[in-house]
Coordinates of N, CA, C and O in Angstrom, one line a residue:
M1 N 38.5 -228.6 57.6 CA 39.9 -228.9 57.2 C 40.6 -229.5 58.3 O 40.7 -228.9 59.4
T2 N 41.4 -230.6 58.1 CA 42.0 -231.2 59.2 C 43.3 -230.5 59.6 O 43.8 -229.7 58.8
R3 N 43.7 -230.8 60.8 CA 45.1 -230.1 61.2 C 46.2 -230.3 60.3 O 47.0 -229.4 60.0
I4 N 46.4 -231.5 59.8 CA 47.5 -231.9 59.0 C 47.4 -231.1 57.6 O 48.4 -230.7 57.1
K5 N 46.2 -230.9 57.2 CA 46.1 -230.3 55.9 C 46.4 -228.8 56.0 O 46.9 -228.2 55.2
I6 N 46.0 -228.3 57.2 CA 46.2 -226.9 57.5 C 47.8 -226.6 57.6 O 48.2 -225.7 57.0
I7 N 48.3 -227.6 58.3 CA 49.9 -227.4 58.4 C 50.5 -227.5 57.0 O 51.5 -226.8 56.7
A8 N 50.1 -228.5 56.2 CA 50.6 -228.7 54.9 C 50.4 -227.4 54.1 O 51.3 -227.1 53.2
L9 N 49.3 -226.8 54.2 CA 49.0 -225.6 53.5 C 49.9 -224.5 53.8 O 50.4 -223.7 53.0
V10 N 50.1 -224.4 55.2 CA 51.1 -223.3 55.7 C 52.5 -223.6 55.1 O 53.2 -222.7 54.7
C11 N 52.8 -224.9 55.1 CA 54.1 -225.3 54.6 C 54.3 -224.9 53.1 O 55.3 -224.3 52.8
S12 N 53.2 -225.1 52.4 CA 53.3 -224.7 50.9 C 53.4 -223.2 50.7 O 54.1 -222.7 49.9
L13 N 52.7 -222.5 51.6 CA 52.8 -221.0 51.5 C 54.3 -220.5 51.9 O 54.8 -219.6 51.2
V14 N 54.9 -221.2 52.9 CA 56.2 -220.8 53.3 C 57.2 -221.2 52.1 O 58.0 -220.4 51.8
I15 N 56.9 -222.3 51.4 CA 57.8 -222.7 50.3 C 57.7 -221.6 49.2 O 58.5 -221.2 48.6
A16 N 56.4 -221.2 48.9 CA 56.1 -220.2 47.9 C 56.8 -218.9 48.2 O 57.4 -218.2 47.3
A17 N 56.8 -218.5 49.5 CA 57.4 -217.3 49.9 C 58.9 -217.3 49.8 O 59.6 -216.4 49.4
C18 N 59.5 -218.6 50.0 CA 60.9 -218.8 49.7 C 61.3 -218.4 48.2 O 62.3 -217.9 48.0
S19 N 60.4 -218.7 47.4 CA 60.7 -218.6 45.9 C 60.7 -217.1 45.6 O 61.3 -216.7 44.7
A20 N 59.9 -216.4 46.3 CA 59.9 -214.9 46.0 C 60.7 -214.0 46.8 O 60.9 -212.8 46.4
T21 N 61.3 -214.6 47.8 CA 62.2 -213.8 48.6 C 63.6 -214.4 48.8 O 63.9 -215.4 48.2
S22 N 64.4 -213.9 49.7 CA 65.7 -214.5 50.0 C 65.6 -215.8 50.8 O 66.6 -216.3 51.1
C23 N 64.4 -216.1 51.2 CA 64.2 -217.5 51.8 C 64.8 -217.4 53.2 O 66.0 -217.9 53.3
S24 N 64.1 -216.9 54.2 CA 64.6 -216.9 55.5 C 63.6 -217.5 56.5 O 62.6 -216.9 56.7
L25 N 63.9 -218.7 56.9 CA 62.9 -219.3 58.0 C 63.3 -219.2 59.3 O 64.5 -219.3 59.6
Q26 N 62.5 -218.7 60.2 CA 62.8 -218.5 61.5 C 61.7 -219.1 62.3 O 60.5 -219.1 62.0
K27 N 62.0 -219.7 63.5 CA 61.1 -220.3 64.4 C 61.3 -219.9 65.8 O 62.5 -219.9 66.2
N28 N 60.3 -219.6 66.4 CA 60.4 -219.2 67.9 C 60.7 -220.5 68.7 O 59.8 -221.3 68.7
T29 N 61.9 -220.6 69.2 CA 62.3 -221.8 69.9 C 62.5 -221.5 71.4 O 63.2 -222.2 72.1
E30 N 61.7 -220.6 71.9 CA 61.8 -220.3 73.3 C 61.4 -221.5 74.1 O 60.4 -222.2 73.9
T31 N 62.2 -221.9 75.1 CA 62.0 -223.1 75.9 C 60.8 -222.8 76.9 O 60.9 -221.8 77.6
K32 N 59.9 -223.8 76.9 CA 58.8 -223.6 77.8 C 59.3 -223.9 79.2 O 59.9 -224.9 79.5
K33 N 58.8 -223.3 80.3 CA 59.2 -223.5 81.5 C 58.5 -224.8 82.1 O 59.2 -225.5 82.9
A34 N 57.4 -225.1 81.7 CA 56.7 -226.3 82.1 C 56.6 -227.2 81.0 O 56.5 -226.9 79.8
S35 N 56.9 -228.6 81.3 CA 56.8 -229.6 80.3 C 55.4 -229.8 79.9 O 54.4 -229.4 80.5
I36 N 55.2 -230.5 78.7 CA 53.8 -230.9 78.2 C 53.2 -231.7 79.3 O 52.0 -231.5 79.6
K37 N 53.9 -232.6 79.9 CA 53.2 -233.4 81.0 C 52.7 -232.6 82.1 O 51.6 -232.9 82.6
D38 N 53.5 -231.7 82.5 CA 53.1 -230.8 83.6 C 51.8 -230.0 83.3 O 50.9 -229.9 84.0
I39 N 51.8 -229.5 82.0 CA 50.6 -228.7 81.6 C 49.4 -229.5 81.5 O 48.4 -229.2 82.1
C40 N 49.6 -230.8 80.9 CA 48.4 -231.7 80.9 C 47.9 -232.1 82.2 O 46.8 -232.2 82.4
S41 N 48.9 -232.5 83.2 CA 48.5 -232.9 84.4 C 47.8 -231.8 85.2 O 46.8 -232.1 85.9
E42 N 48.2 -230.6 85.0 CA 47.7 -229.4 85.7 C 46.2 -229.2 85.2 O 45.3 -228.9 86.0
H43 N 46.0 -229.4 83.9 CA 44.8 -229.1 83.2 C 43.8 -230.2 83.7 O 42.6 -229.9 83.8
M44 N 44.3 -231.4 84.0 CA 43.3 -232.6 84.4 C 43.2 -232.8 85.8 O 42.5 -233.6 86.3
E45 N 44.0 -232.0 86.6 CA 44.2 -232.3 88.0 C 42.8 -232.1 88.7 O 42.5 -232.8 89.6
K46 N 42.0 -231.2 88.3 CA 40.7 -230.9 88.9 C 39.9 -232.2 88.8 O 39.1 -232.5 89.8
D47 N 39.9 -232.9 87.7 CA 39.1 -234.2 87.6 C 39.8 -235.4 88.1 O 39.2 -236.5 88.2
G48 N 41.1 -235.3 88.4 CA 41.8 -236.4 88.8 C 42.0 -237.5 87.8 O 42.2 -238.7 88.1
D49 N 41.9 -237.1 86.5 CA 42.1 -238.0 85.4 C 43.5 -238.0 84.8 O 43.7 -237.3 83.9
T50 N 44.3 -238.7 85.4 CA 45.8 -238.8 84.9 C 45.9 -239.5 83.5 O 46.7 -239.2 82.8
T51 N 45.0 -240.5 83.3 CA 45.0 -241.2 82.1 C 44.7 -240.3 80.9 O 45.4 -240.2 79.9
Q52 N 43.7 -239.4 81.1 CA 43.4 -238.4 80.1 C 44.5 -237.5 79.8 O 44.8 -237.0 78.7
A53 N 45.2 -237.1 80.9 CA 46.4 -236.3 80.8 C 47.5 -236.9 79.9 O 48.1 -236.2 79.1
Q54 N 47.7 -238.1 80.1 CA 48.7 -238.9 79.4 C 48.3 -238.9 77.9 O 49.1 -238.8 77.0
D55 N 46.9 -239.2 77.7 CA 46.5 -239.3 76.3 C 46.8 -237.8 75.6 O 47.1 -237.8 74.4
M56 N 46.5 -236.8 76.4 CA 46.7 -235.5 75.8 C 48.1 -235.2 75.4 O 48.5 -234.7 74.4
E57 N 49.0 -235.7 76.3 CA 50.5 -235.5 76.0 C 50.8 -236.2 74.7 O 51.6 -235.7 73.9
I58 N 50.2 -237.4 74.5 CA 50.5 -238.2 73.3 C 50.1 -237.4 72.1 O 50.7 -237.4 71.0
D59 N 48.8 -236.9 72.2 CA 48.2 -236.1 71.1 C 49.1 -235.0 70.7 O 49.4 -234.6 69.5
I60 N 49.6 -234.2 71.7 CA 50.4 -233.0 71.4 C 51.7 -233.5 70.8 O 52.2 -232.9 69.9
D61 N 52.3 -234.6 71.2 CA 53.5 -235.2 70.6 C 53.3 -235.4 69.2 O 54.1 -235.1 68.3
E62 N 52.2 -236.0 68.8 CA 51.9 -236.4 67.4 C 51.7 -235.1 66.6 O 52.2 -235.1 65.5
Q63 N 51.1 -234.1 67.2 CA 51.0 -232.8 66.5 C 52.4 -232.2 66.2 O 52.7 -231.7 65.1
R64 N 53.2 -232.3 67.1 CA 54.6 -231.8 67.0 C 55.4 -232.5 66.0 O 56.1 -232.0 65.2
L65 N 55.2 -233.9 66.0 CA 55.9 -234.7 65.0 C 55.6 -234.2 63.6 O 56.5 -234.1 62.7
T66 N 54.3 -234.0 63.3 CA 53.9 -233.5 61.9 C 54.4 -232.2 61.7 O 54.9 -231.9 60.6
E67 N 54.3 -231.2 62.7 CA 54.7 -229.9 62.4 C 56.3 -229.9 62.2 O 56.8 -229.2 61.3
N68 N 57.0 -230.7 63.0 CA 58.4 -230.7 62.8 C 58.9 -231.3 61.5 O 59.9 -230.8 60.9
A69 N 58.2 -232.3 61.0 CA 58.5 -232.9 59.7 C 58.3 -232.0 58.7 O 59.2 -231.8 57.7
L70 N 57.2 -231.2 58.7 CA 56.9 -230.2 57.6 C 57.9 -229.1 57.7 O 58.3 -228.5 56.6
E71 N 58.4 -228.8 58.9 CA 59.4 -227.7 59.0 C 60.6 -228.1 58.4 O 61.3 -227.2 57.6
L72 N 61.1 -229.3 58.5 CA 62.3 -229.8 57.8 C 62.1 -229.8 56.3 O 63.1 -229.4 55.6
I73 N 61.0 -230.2 55.8 CA 60.7 -230.1 54.4 C 60.8 -228.7 53.8 O 61.5 -228.5 52.8
A74 N 60.2 -227.8 54.5 CA 60.3 -226.4 54.2 C 61.6 -225.9 54.2 O 62.1 -225.0 53.2
S75 N 62.5 -226.2 55.1 CA 63.8 -225.7 55.3 C 64.6 -226.3 54.1 O 65.5 -225.6 53.6
C76 N 64.4 -227.6 53.9 CA 65.2 -228.1 52.7 C 64.8 -227.5 51.4 O 65.7 -227.2 50.6
N77 N 63.5 -227.2 51.2 CA 63.2 -226.6 50.0 C 63.7 -225.2 49.9 O 63.9 -224.7 48.7
C78 N 63.8 -224.4 51.0 CA 64.3 -223.1 50.9 C 65.8 -223.2 50.5 O 66.3 -222.3 49.7
L79 N 66.6 -224.2 50.9 CA 68.0 -224.4 50.5 C 67.9 -224.6 49.0 O 68.8 -224.1 48.3
R80 N 67.1 -225.4 48.5 CA 67.0 -225.8 47.1 C 66.7 -224.5 46.3 O 67.3 -224.3 45.2
V81 N 65.8 -223.7 46.7 CA 65.4 -222.4 46.1 C 66.7 -221.5 46.0 O 66.9 -220.9 45.0
E82 N 67.4 -221.4 47.1 CA 68.6 -220.7 47.2 C 69.6 -221.0 46.1 O 70.4 -220.3 45.5
E83 N 69.5 -222.4 45.8 CA 70.5 -222.9 44.8 C 69.8 -223.0 43.4 O 70.3 -223.6 42.4
N84 N 68.6 -222.3 43.3 CA 67.9 -222.2 41.9 C 67.5 -223.6 41.5 O 67.5 -223.9 40.3
M85 N 67.0 -224.4 42.4 CA 66.5 -225.8 42.2 C 65.1 -225.8 42.4 O 64.5 -225.0 43.2
E86 N 64.4 -226.9 41.8 CA 63.0 -227.0 42.0 C 62.8 -227.6 43.4 O 63.6 -228.4 44.0
V87 N 61.6 -227.2 44.1 CA 61.3 -227.7 45.4 C 60.9 -229.2 45.3 O 60.4 -229.6 44.2
L88 N 61.1 -229.9 46.4 CA 60.7 -231.3 46.5 C 59.2 -231.4 47.0 O 58.8 -230.7 47.8
Q89 N 58.6 -232.3 46.4 CA 57.1 -232.6 46.8 C 57.1 -233.7 47.8 O 58.0 -234.4 48.1
F90 N 55.9 -233.8 48.5 CA 55.6 -234.9 49.4 C 54.2 -235.3 49.4 O 53.4 -234.6 48.9
N91 N 53.9 -236.5 49.9 CA 52.5 -236.9 50.0 C 52.4 -237.8 51.2 O 53.3 -238.1 51.9
D92 N 51.1 -238.1 51.5 CA 50.8 -238.8 52.8 C 51.5 -240.1 52.9 O 52.1 -240.5 54.0
K93 N 51.5 -240.9 51.9 CA 52.0 -242.3 51.9 C 53.6 -242.2 52.2 O 54.1 -243.0 53.0
L94 N 54.2 -241.3 51.5 CA 55.7 -241.1 51.6 C 56.0 -240.7 53.1 O 56.9 -241.2 53.7
M95 N 55.1 -239.8 53.7 CA 55.4 -239.3 55.0 C 55.1 -240.5 56.0 O 55.8 -240.6 57.0
E96 N 54.1 -241.4 55.7 CA 53.9 -242.5 56.6 C 55.0 -243.4 56.5 O 55.4 -244.1 57.6
A97 N 55.6 -243.7 55.4 CA 56.8 -244.6 55.3 C 57.9 -244.1 56.0 O 58.7 -244.9 56.7
A98 N 58.2 -242.8 55.9 CA 59.3 -242.2 56.6 C 59.1 -242.3 58.2 O 60.0 -242.5 59.0
K99 N 57.9 -242.1 58.6 CA 57.5 -242.2 60.0 C 57.8 -243.6 60.6 O 58.2 -243.7 61.7
E100 N 57.4 -244.6 59.8 CA 57.5 -246.0 60.2 C 59.0 -246.3 60.2 O 59.5 -247.0 61.1
R101 N 59.7 -245.7 59.3 CA 61.2 -245.9 59.2 C 61.9 -245.3 60.5 O 62.8 -245.9 61.1
A102 N 61.3 -244.2 61.0 CA 61.8 -243.5 62.1 C 61.6 -244.4 63.3 O 62.4 -244.5 64.3
R103 N 60.5 -245.1 63.4 CA 60.2 -246.1 64.5 C 61.3 -247.2 64.4 O 61.7 -247.6 65.5
E104 N 61.7 -247.6 63.3 CA 62.8 -248.7 63.2 C 64.1 -248.2 63.7 O 64.8 -249.0 64.3
L105 N 64.3 -246.9 63.5 CA 65.6 -246.4 64.0 C 65.8 -246.5 65.5 O 66.8 -246.5 66.1
A106 N 64.5 -246.5 66.3 CA 64.6 -246.5 67.7 C 65.0 -248.0 68.1 O 65.6 -248.2 69.2
V107 N 64.8 -248.9 67.2 CA 65.2 -250.3 67.4 C 66.7 -250.5 67.0 O 67.5 -251.2 67.8
S108 N 67.0 -250.0 65.8 CA 68.3 -250.2 65.3 C 68.7 -248.9 64.6 O 68.2 -248.7 63.4
F109 N 69.5 -248.0 65.1 CA 69.9 -246.8 64.5 C 70.9 -247.1 63.4 O 72.2 -247.0 63.7
S110 N 70.5 -247.3 62.2 CA 71.4 -247.6 61.2 C 70.7 -247.4 59.9 O 69.4 -247.5 59.8
N111 N 71.4 -247.3 58.7 CA 70.8 -247.2 57.5 C 70.4 -248.6 56.9 O 69.6 -248.6 55.9
T112 N 70.6 -249.6 57.7 CA 70.1 -250.9 57.5 C 68.9 -251.1 58.4 O 68.9 -251.0 59.6
R113 N 67.8 -251.7 57.8 CA 66.6 -251.9 58.6 C 66.7 -253.1 59.5 O 67.7 -253.9 59.3
P114 N 65.9 -253.2 60.5 CA 66.1 -254.4 61.5 C 66.0 -255.8 60.7 O 66.5 -256.8 61.2
D115 N 65.3 -255.7 59.5 CA 65.1 -257.0 58.8 C 66.3 -257.2 57.8 O 66.3 -258.2 57.1
G116 N 67.3 -256.3 57.9 CA 68.5 -256.4 57.0 C 68.5 -255.8 55.7 O 69.4 -255.7 55.0
H117 N 67.3 -255.1 55.2 CA 67.2 -254.5 54.1 C 67.7 -253.0 54.2 O 67.8 -252.4 55.3
D118 N 68.0 -252.4 53.0 CA 68.4 -251.0 53.0 C 67.3 -250.1 53.5 O 66.0 -250.4 53.3
G119 N 67.6 -249.1 54.2 CA 66.6 -248.2 54.9 C 65.6 -247.7 54.0 O 64.3 -247.7 54.3
K120 N 65.9 -247.2 52.8 CA 65.0 -246.5 51.9 C 64.0 -247.5 51.3 O 63.0 -247.1 50.7
T121 N 64.2 -248.8 51.4 CA 63.3 -249.8 50.7 C 61.9 -249.8 51.4 O 61.0 -250.3 50.8
I122 N 61.8 -249.3 52.6 CA 60.4 -249.2 53.3 C 59.4 -248.4 52.3 O 58.3 -248.7 52.4
V123 N 59.9 -247.5 51.6 CA 59.0 -246.7 50.7 C 58.2 -247.6 49.8 O 56.9 -247.4 49.6
T124 N 58.8 -248.6 49.2 CA 58.0 -249.4 48.3 C 56.9 -250.3 49.0 O 56.1 -250.9 48.3
E125 N 57.1 -250.4 50.3 CA 55.9 -251.2 51.0 C 54.8 -250.3 51.0 O 53.7 -250.8 51.2
Y126 N 54.9 -248.9 51.0 CA 53.8 -248.1 51.0 C 53.4 -247.6 49.6 O 52.2 -247.4 49.3
I127 N 54.4 -247.5 48.7 CA 54.2 -247.0 47.3 C 54.9 -247.9 46.4 O 56.2 -247.7 46.2
P128 N 54.4 -249.0 46.0 CA 55.1 -249.9 45.1 C 55.9 -249.5 43.9 O 56.9 -250.0 43.6
T129 N 55.3 -248.3 43.4 CA 55.9 -247.8 42.2 C 57.0 -246.7 42.5 O 57.7 -246.2 41.6
A130 N 57.3 -246.5 43.8 CA 58.2 -245.4 44.2 C 59.7 -245.9 43.8 O 60.0 -247.1 43.7
K131 N 60.5 -244.9 43.6 CA 62.0 -245.2 43.4 C 62.8 -244.3 44.2 O 63.2 -243.2 44.0
P132 N 62.9 -244.8 45.5 CA 63.7 -244.1 46.5 C 65.2 -244.1 46.1 O 65.7 -245.1 45.5
T133 N 65.8 -243.1 46.4 CA 67.2 -242.9 46.0 C 68.2 -242.9 47.2 O 69.3 -243.4 47.1
S134 N 67.8 -242.3 48.3 CA 68.7 -242.2 49.4 C 67.9 -241.8 50.7 O 66.7 -241.5 50.7
E135 N 68.7 -242.0 51.9 CA 68.0 -241.7 53.1 C 69.1 -241.0 54.0 O 70.2 -241.4 54.1
S136 N 68.7 -240.1 54.8 CA 69.4 -239.4 55.9 C 68.8 -239.8 57.2 O 67.5 -239.7 57.3
I137 N 69.5 -240.1 58.2 CA 69.0 -240.4 59.5 C 69.7 -239.6 60.6 O 70.8 -239.2 60.4
I138 N 68.9 -239.3 61.7 CA 69.6 -238.5 62.8 C 68.7 -238.8 64.0 O 67.6 -239.1 64.0
S139 N 69.5 -238.8 65.2 CA 68.8 -238.9 66.4 C 69.4 -238.0 67.4 O 70.5 -237.5 67.3
C140 N 68.6 -237.5 68.4 CA 69.0 -236.6 69.4 C 68.2 -236.9 70.8 O 67.2 -237.3 70.7
C141 N 68.8 -236.5 71.9 CA 68.2 -236.7 73.2 C 67.7 -235.3 73.6 O 68.3 -234.2 73.2
E142 N 66.6 -235.3 74.3 CA 66.0 -234.0 74.7 C 67.0 -233.1 75.4 O 66.9 -231.9 75.5
T143 N 68.0 -233.7 76.1 CA 69.0 -233.0 76.9 C 69.8 -232.1 76.0 O 70.5 -231.2 76.5
S144 N 69.9 -232.4 74.7 CA 70.7 -231.6 73.7 C 70.0 -230.4 73.3 O 70.5 -229.5 72.7
S145 N 68.7 -230.3 73.6 CA 67.9 -229.1 73.3 C 67.9 -228.7 71.8 O 68.1 -227.6 71.5
K146 N 67.9 -229.7 70.9 CA 68.0 -229.5 69.6 C 66.6 -229.2 68.9 O 65.7 -230.0 69.1
D147 N 66.4 -228.1 68.3 CA 65.2 -227.8 67.7 C 65.3 -228.2 66.2 O 66.4 -228.5 65.7
M148 N 64.3 -228.0 65.4 CA 64.3 -228.3 64.0 C 65.3 -227.6 63.2 O 66.0 -228.1 62.3
K149 N 65.4 -226.2 63.6 CA 66.4 -225.4 62.9 C 67.9 -225.9 63.1 O 68.6 -226.0 62.1
T150 N 68.2 -226.3 64.3 CA 69.5 -226.8 64.6 C 69.7 -228.2 63.9 O 70.8 -228.3 63.4
I151 N 68.7 -229.1 63.9 CA 68.8 -230.3 63.2 C 69.0 -230.1 61.7 O 69.9 -230.7 61.1
F152 N 68.3 -229.1 61.1 CA 68.5 -228.8 59.7 C 69.9 -228.3 59.4 O 70.5 -228.7 58.5
N153 N 70.3 -227.4 60.3 CA 71.7 -226.9 60.1 C 72.8 -228.0 60.2 O 73.7 -228.0 59.5
T154 N 72.5 -229.0 61.1 CA 73.4 -230.2 61.2 C 73.4 -231.0 59.9 O 74.4 -231.4 59.4
L155 N 72.3 -231.2 59.3 CA 72.2 -231.9 58.0 C 72.8 -231.1 56.9 O 73.5 -231.6 56.1
R156 N 72.6 -229.8 56.9 CA 73.1 -229.0 55.8 C 74.7 -228.9 55.9 O 75.4 -228.8 54.9
D157 N 75.2 -228.9 57.1 CA 76.6 -228.8 57.3 C 77.3 -230.1 57.0 O 78.6 -230.2 57.0
D158 N 76.6 -231.2 56.9 CA 77.2 -232.5 56.6 C 77.2 -232.6 55.0 O 76.1 -232.5 54.3
K159 N 78.4 -233.0 54.5 CA 78.5 -232.9 53.0 C 77.5 -233.9 52.4 O 76.9 -233.6 51.3
K160 N 77.5 -235.2 52.9 CA 76.6 -236.2 52.3 C 75.1 -235.9 52.4 O 74.4 -236.0 51.4
S161 N 74.7 -235.4 53.5 CA 73.4 -235.0 53.8 C 72.9 -233.9 52.9 O 71.9 -233.8 52.4
K162 N 73.8 -232.9 52.8 CA 73.5 -231.7 51.9 C 73.4 -232.1 50.5 O 72.5 -231.7 49.7
A163 N 74.3 -233.0 50.1 CA 74.3 -233.5 48.7 C 72.9 -234.2 48.4 O 72.3 -234.1 47.3
R164 N 72.3 -234.9 49.4 CA 71.0 -235.6 49.2 C 70.0 -234.6 49.1 O 69.1 -234.7 48.3
M165 N 70.1 -233.5 49.9 CA 69.0 -232.4 49.8 C 69.1 -231.8 48.5 O 68.0 -231.2 48.0
L166 N 70.2 -231.7 47.9 CA 70.4 -230.9 46.7 C 70.6 -231.8 45.4 O 71.0 -231.4 44.4
N167 N 70.1 -233.1 45.5 CA 70.1 -233.9 44.3 C 69.1 -233.4 43.3 O 67.9 -233.5 43.5
A168 N 69.7 -233.1 42.2 CA 68.8 -232.5 41.1 C 67.8 -233.5 40.5 O 66.8 -233.2 39.9
N169 N 68.1 -234.8 40.6 CA 67.3 -235.9 40.1 C 66.0 -236.2 41.0 O 65.2 -236.8 40.5
D170 N 66.1 -235.8 42.2 CA 65.0 -236.2 43.2 C 63.9 -235.2 43.0 O 64.1 -234.0 42.8
K171 N 62.7 -235.7 43.2 CA 61.5 -234.9 43.0 C 60.7 -234.9 44.3 O 59.7 -234.1 44.4
Y172 N 60.9 -235.9 45.1 CA 60.0 -236.1 46.3 C 60.9 -236.3 47.6 O 62.0 -236.9 47.4
M173 N 60.4 -235.9 48.8 CA 61.0 -236.3 50.0 C 60.0 -236.6 51.0 O 58.8 -236.0 51.1
G174 N 60.3 -237.6 52.0 CA 59.4 -237.8 53.1 C 60.1 -237.7 54.4 O 61.3 -238.2 54.5
V175 N 59.6 -237.1 55.4 CA 60.3 -237.0 56.6 C 59.4 -237.6 57.8 O 58.3 -237.4 57.8
G176 N 60.0 -238.4 58.5 CA 59.3 -239.0 59.6 C 60.1 -238.9 60.9 O 61.3 -238.9 61.0
L177 N 59.4 -238.6 62.0 CA 59.9 -238.4 63.3 C 59.3 -239.4 64.3 O 58.1 -239.7 64.1
Y178 N 60.1 -239.8 65.3 CA 59.5 -240.8 66.3 C 60.1 -240.5 67.6 O 61.4 -240.3 67.7
Y179 N 59.2 -240.3 68.6 CA 59.7 -240.1 70.0 C 59.8 -241.4 70.7 O 58.9 -242.2 70.6
D180 N 60.9 -241.6 71.5 CA 61.0 -242.8 72.3 C 61.5 -242.4 73.6 O 62.4 -241.5 73.7
Y181 N 60.9 -243.0 74.7 CA 61.3 -242.6 76.1 C 62.2 -243.8 76.6 O 61.7 -244.9 76.7
K182 N 63.4 -243.5 77.0 CA 64.3 -244.5 77.6 C 65.1 -244.0 78.8 O 65.6 -242.9 78.7
N183 N 64.9 -244.6 79.9 CA 65.7 -244.3 81.1 C 65.4 -242.9 81.6 O 66.3 -242.2 82.0
G184 N 64.1 -242.4 81.4 CA 63.8 -241.1 81.8 C 64.1 -240.0 80.9 O 63.9 -238.9 81.2
Y185 N 64.6 -240.3 79.7 CA 64.9 -239.3 78.6 C 64.1 -239.5 77.4 O 63.7 -240.6 77.1
K186 N 63.9 -238.4 76.7 CA 63.1 -238.4 75.5 C 64.0 -238.3 74.3 O 64.8 -237.4 74.3
Y187 N 64.0 -239.4 73.4 CA 64.8 -239.3 72.2 C 64.0 -239.2 71.0 O 62.9 -239.6 70.9
T188 N 64.6 -238.5 70.1 CA 63.9 -238.2 68.8 C 64.7 -238.8 67.7 O 65.9 -238.6 67.5
Y189 N 64.0 -239.7 66.8 CA 64.6 -240.3 65.7 C 64.0 -239.7 64.4 O 62.8 -239.6 64.3
I190 N 64.9 -239.5 63.4 CA 64.4 -238.9 62.2 C 64.9 -239.6 61.0 O 66.1 -239.9 61.0
S191 N 63.9 -239.9 60.1 CA 64.3 -240.4 58.8 C 63.9 -239.5 57.7 O 62.8 -239.0 57.7
I192 N 64.8 -239.2 56.7 CA 64.5 -238.3 55.6 C 64.8 -239.2 54.3 O 65.9 -239.6 54.1
I193 N 63.7 -239.5 53.6 CA 63.9 -240.3 52.4 C 63.6 -239.5 51.1 O 62.6 -238.8 51.1
Y194 N 64.5 -239.7 50.2 CA 64.4 -239.0 49.0 C 63.9 -240.0 47.8 O 64.4 -241.1 47.8
C195 N 63.1 -239.5 46.9 CA 62.7 -240.4 45.8 C 62.8 -239.5 44.5 O 62.5 -238.3 44.5
N196 N 63.1 -240.1 43.4 CA 63.0 -239.4 42.1 C 61.8 -239.7 41.3 O 61.4 -239.1 40.3
D197 N 60.9 -240.6 42.0 CA 59.6 -240.8 41.3 C 58.8 -241.6 42.3 O 59.3 -242.4 43.2
I198 N 57.5 -241.4 42.4 CA 56.5 -242.2 43.1 C 55.3 -242.5 42.3 O 54.3 -243.1 42.8

C-alpha cells in the first residue's frame, strides 16, 4: 500500500470517528529544534553527499504537503459533521488540480489565475465533467509558525470561507499546498476548491 493511500485511509478513519463522537481533532505541533535540512545534512554528512540530502528534504516536503492537505479535509469534514451535514469526498485528480492551483498562487496570489481565468476553472482541466463552485486561498510564511490547525481556524473564522466549507450543495473538495522559497524564507500557498459534482 502506498504512503498516500495509507494517509488517505487514516483520514477516512478520522472522518468516521468524527461522525461517532463530538469530533475533536488534535495534532502535535511541537516545533522541532532542528530543521529538515539540518537533519538531512547530518544524516548524509558521513558520505559527503549534499545533493542526496537536498533530495531527501524535497521528499519530506512532498510528504508533508500530502499529510497537511488531508488534515485540512478532515478538519473541514469534522466541522460539517458538527453541523449535521454530509462529509465532502475527494479524489486524486481533484487533489492534483488543487495542488497545481497552489503553484499558481506562488506566481500570482489571487482568485484569478495567471492566464486571467477564474481560479476554480483549473479543475476542469483535470476533470472535464467537474462542476467547481468556489475556491478559498491562503498563504503564510514560515516565520508565522502557522500549523494546519491554525490555518483551519483562520478559514473557519472567516465568514466567506466558512460558508464555502458548509455549502450544502457541494459534495467534493480538493486541497493543494505548495512550498516556495523566497529571500531565505519558506512560504506556503494553499488552494481549497469545492465542487458539487465531478
